[in-house]
Coordinates of C-alpha atoms and ligand atoms in Angstrom, one line a residue:
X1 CA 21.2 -57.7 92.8
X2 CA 19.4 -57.4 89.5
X3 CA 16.1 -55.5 89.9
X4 CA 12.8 -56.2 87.6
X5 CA 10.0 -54.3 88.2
X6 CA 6.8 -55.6 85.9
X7 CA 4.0 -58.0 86.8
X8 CA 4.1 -61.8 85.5
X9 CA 0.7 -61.3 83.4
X10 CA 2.6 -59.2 81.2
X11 CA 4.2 -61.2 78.5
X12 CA 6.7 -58.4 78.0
X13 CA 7.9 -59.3 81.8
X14 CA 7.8 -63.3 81.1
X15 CA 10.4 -62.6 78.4
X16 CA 12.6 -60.8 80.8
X17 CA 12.0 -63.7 83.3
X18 CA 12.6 -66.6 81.2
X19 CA 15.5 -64.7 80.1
X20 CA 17.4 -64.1 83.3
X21 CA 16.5 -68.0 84.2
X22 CA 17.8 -69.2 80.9
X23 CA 21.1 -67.7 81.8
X24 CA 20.7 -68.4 85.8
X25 CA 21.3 -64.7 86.3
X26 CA 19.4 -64.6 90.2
X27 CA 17.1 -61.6 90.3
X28 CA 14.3 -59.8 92.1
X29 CA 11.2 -59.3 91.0
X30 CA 8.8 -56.5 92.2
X31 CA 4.7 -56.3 91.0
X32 CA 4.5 -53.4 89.2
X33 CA 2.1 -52.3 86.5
X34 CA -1.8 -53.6 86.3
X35 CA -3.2 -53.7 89.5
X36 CA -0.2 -53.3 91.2
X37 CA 0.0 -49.5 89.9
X38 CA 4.1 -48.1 91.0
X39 CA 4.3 -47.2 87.4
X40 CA 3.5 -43.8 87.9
X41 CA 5.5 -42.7 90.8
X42 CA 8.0 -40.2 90.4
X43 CA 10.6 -43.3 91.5
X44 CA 9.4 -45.3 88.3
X45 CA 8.6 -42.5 85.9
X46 CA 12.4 -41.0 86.3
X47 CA 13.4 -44.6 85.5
X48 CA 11.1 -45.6 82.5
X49 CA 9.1 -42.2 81.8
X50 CA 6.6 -45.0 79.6
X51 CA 5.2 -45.6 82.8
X52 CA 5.1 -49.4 81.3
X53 CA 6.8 -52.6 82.4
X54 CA 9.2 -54.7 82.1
X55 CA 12.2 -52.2 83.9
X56 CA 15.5 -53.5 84.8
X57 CA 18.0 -52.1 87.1
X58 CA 21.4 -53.8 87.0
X59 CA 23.5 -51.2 88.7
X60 CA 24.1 -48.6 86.8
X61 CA 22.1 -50.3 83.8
X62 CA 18.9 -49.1 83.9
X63 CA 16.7 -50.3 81.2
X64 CA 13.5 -50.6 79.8
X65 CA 12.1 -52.0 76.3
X66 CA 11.9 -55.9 76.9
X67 CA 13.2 -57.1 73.8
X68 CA 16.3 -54.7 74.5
X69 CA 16.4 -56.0 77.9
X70 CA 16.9 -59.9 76.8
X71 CA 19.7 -58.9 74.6
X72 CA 21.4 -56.9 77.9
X73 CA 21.3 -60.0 79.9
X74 CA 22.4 -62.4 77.1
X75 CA 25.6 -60.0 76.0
X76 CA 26.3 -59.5 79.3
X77 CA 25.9 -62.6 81.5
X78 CA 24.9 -65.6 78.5
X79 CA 27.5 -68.2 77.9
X80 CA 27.4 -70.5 74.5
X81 CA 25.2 -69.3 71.9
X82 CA 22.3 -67.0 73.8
X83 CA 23.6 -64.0 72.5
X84 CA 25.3 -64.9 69.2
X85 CA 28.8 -63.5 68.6
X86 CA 29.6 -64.2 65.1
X87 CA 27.7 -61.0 63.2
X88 CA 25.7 -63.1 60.4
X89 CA 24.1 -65.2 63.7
X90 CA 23.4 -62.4 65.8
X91 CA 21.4 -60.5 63.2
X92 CA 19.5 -63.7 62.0
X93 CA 18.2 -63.5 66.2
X94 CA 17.6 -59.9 66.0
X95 CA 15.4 -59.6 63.2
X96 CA 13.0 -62.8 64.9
X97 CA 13.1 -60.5 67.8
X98 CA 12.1 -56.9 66.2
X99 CA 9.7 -58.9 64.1
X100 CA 7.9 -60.0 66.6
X101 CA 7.9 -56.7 68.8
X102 CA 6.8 -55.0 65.2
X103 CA 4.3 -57.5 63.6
X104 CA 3.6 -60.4 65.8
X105 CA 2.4 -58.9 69.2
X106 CA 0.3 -56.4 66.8
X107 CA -1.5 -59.1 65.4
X108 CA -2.2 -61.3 68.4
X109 CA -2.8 -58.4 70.8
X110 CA -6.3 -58.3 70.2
X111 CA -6.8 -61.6 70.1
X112 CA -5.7 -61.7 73.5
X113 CA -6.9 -58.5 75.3
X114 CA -10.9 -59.7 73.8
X115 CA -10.4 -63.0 75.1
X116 CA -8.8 -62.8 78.3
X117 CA -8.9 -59.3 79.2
X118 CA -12.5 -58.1 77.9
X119 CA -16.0 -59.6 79.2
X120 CA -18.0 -61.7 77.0
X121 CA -20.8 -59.4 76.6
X122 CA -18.2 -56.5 76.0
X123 CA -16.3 -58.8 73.3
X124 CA -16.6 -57.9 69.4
X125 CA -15.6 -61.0 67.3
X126 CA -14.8 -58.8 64.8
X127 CA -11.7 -57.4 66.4
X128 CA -11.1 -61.3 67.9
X129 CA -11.8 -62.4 63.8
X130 CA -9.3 -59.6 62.2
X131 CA -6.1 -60.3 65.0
X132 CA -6.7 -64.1 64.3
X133 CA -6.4 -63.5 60.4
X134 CA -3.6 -61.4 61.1
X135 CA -1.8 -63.8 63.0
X136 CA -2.4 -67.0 61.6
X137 CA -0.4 -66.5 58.5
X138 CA 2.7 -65.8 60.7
X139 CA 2.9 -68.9 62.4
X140 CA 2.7 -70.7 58.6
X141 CA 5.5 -68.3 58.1
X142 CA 7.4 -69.6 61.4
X143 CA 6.2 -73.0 60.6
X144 CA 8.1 -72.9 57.7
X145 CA 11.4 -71.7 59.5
X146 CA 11.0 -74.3 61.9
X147 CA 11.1 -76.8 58.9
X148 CA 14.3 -76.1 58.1
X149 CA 16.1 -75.1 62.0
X150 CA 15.4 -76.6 65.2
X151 CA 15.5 -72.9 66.7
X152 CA 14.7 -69.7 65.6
X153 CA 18.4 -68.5 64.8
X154 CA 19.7 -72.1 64.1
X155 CA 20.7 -75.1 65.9
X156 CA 20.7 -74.0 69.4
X157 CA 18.5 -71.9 71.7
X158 CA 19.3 -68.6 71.4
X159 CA 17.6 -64.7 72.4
X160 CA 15.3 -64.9 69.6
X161 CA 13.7 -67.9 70.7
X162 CA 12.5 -66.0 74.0
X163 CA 10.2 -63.5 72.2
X164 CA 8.9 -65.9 69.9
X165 CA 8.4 -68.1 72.8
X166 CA 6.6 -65.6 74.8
X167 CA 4.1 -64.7 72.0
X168 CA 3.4 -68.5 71.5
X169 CA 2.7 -69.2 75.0
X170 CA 0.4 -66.2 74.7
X171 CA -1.2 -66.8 72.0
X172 CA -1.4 -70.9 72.4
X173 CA -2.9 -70.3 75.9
X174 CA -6.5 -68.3 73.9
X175 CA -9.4 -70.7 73.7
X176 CA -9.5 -71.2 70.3
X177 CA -8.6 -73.8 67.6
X178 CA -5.1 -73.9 67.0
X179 CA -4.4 -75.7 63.8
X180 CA -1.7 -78.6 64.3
X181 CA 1.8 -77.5 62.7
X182 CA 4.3 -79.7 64.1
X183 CA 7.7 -78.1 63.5
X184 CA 6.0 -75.3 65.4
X185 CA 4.4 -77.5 68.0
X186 CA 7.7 -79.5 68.6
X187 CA 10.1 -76.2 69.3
X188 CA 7.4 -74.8 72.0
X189 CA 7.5 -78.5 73.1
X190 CA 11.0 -78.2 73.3
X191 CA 11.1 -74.7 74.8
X192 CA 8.4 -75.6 77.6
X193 CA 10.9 -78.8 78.4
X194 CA 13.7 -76.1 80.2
X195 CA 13.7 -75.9 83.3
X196 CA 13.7 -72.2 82.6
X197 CA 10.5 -71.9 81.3
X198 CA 8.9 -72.8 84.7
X199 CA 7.1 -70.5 86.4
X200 CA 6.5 -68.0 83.0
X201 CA 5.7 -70.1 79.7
X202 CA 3.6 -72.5 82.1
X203 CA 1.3 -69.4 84.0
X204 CA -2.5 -69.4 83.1
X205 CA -2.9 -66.0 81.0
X206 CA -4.6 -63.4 82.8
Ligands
LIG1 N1 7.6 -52.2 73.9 C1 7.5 -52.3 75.3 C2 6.1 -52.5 75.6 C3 5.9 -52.5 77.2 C4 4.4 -52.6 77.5 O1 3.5 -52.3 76.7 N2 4.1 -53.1 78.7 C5 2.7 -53.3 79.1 C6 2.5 -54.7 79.6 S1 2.8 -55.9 78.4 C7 2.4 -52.3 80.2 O2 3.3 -51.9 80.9 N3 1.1 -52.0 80.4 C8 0.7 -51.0 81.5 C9 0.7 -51.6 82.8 O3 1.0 -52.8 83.0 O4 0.4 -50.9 83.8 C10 8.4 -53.5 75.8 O5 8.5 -54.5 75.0 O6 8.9 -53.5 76.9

């Protein structure tokens, strides 16, 4: 049985989950991080010495890094076009996916951990200002992909729609105004219309 130790509020975790559903890969999931704590006991730390979440144990797989993690399950268990095997495809879904573990999440973290994980009167709405000009300009820049592919790497849902995905959910879930961009609007539409995305893309933030 595939182990995956992280809790859902993380999106790093929701990834991970909407992965293994995407490819009907059956898993467990254990609450770890947060609240939960586990991630520093010696049991975690020799697995992910991070002391973060997502971990996965397949076996004798044990990984952590969640974007690394998607492409594990789609090379190993994804069928069709998940995990891309002609070169020029697979490296269009890779660079959506270290882009947005390099430059997306950086610019919405903030964003998020004012608004959902901060007080009001502890808020600054400078920090919420500077991670909403930061991020604002890269969903023009994915609005513009959009225009021209239904997906992020092309035709078909592949592993670089799941970060992507993740971060949208994340960042569409803040109460603020989102301006209307509706290549954009229509691939999350598509993306929360698999079956997969229940029970991740459609959780509350916390
Ligand atoms: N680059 C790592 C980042 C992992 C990470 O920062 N995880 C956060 C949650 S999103 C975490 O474990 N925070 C501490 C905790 O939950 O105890 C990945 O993509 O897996």
């Amino acid at each position: 049985v595939i182990r995956l130790w992280g809790r859902l509020s993380s999106i790093n975790v929701r990834k991970v989950v909407f992965t293994a559903q995407l490819l009907g890969v059956p898993f467990e999931r254990i609450d770890a991080g947060g609240e939960f704590g586990v991630v520093h006991t010696p049991h975690y730390l020799a697995r992910n010495p991070n002391a973060l979440v997502p971990l996965l144990e397949d076996g004798e797989v044990v990984l952590w890094e969640s974007n690394v993690i998607v492409r594990y399950l789609g090379a190993r268990y994804g069928q069709g076009g998940f995990y891309p095997q002609d070169l020029r495809a697979r490296f269009d879904a890779e660079r959506w996916m270290d882009w947005q573990q390099t430059t997306m999440n950086p610019a919405g973290r903030n964003g998020f951990l004012q608004l959902v994980r901060t007080p009001p009167e502890r808020r600054d709405p400078a920090v919420l200002q500077a991670s909403v000009a930061a991020i604002e300009p890269l969903w023009d820049m994915v609005e513009a992909h959009l225009r021209q592919h239904r997906f992020m790497a092309g035709d078909e849902l592949t592993m670089a729609d799941v970060p992507i995905a993740c971060e949208r959910h994340r960042w569409r879930g803040l109460p603020l105004q989102h301006p209307s961009r509706p290549h954009l609007d229509a691939w999350y539409a598509r993306i929360l219309e698999t079956p997969a995305a229940r029970g991740v893309l459609d959780l509350a933030l916390s």
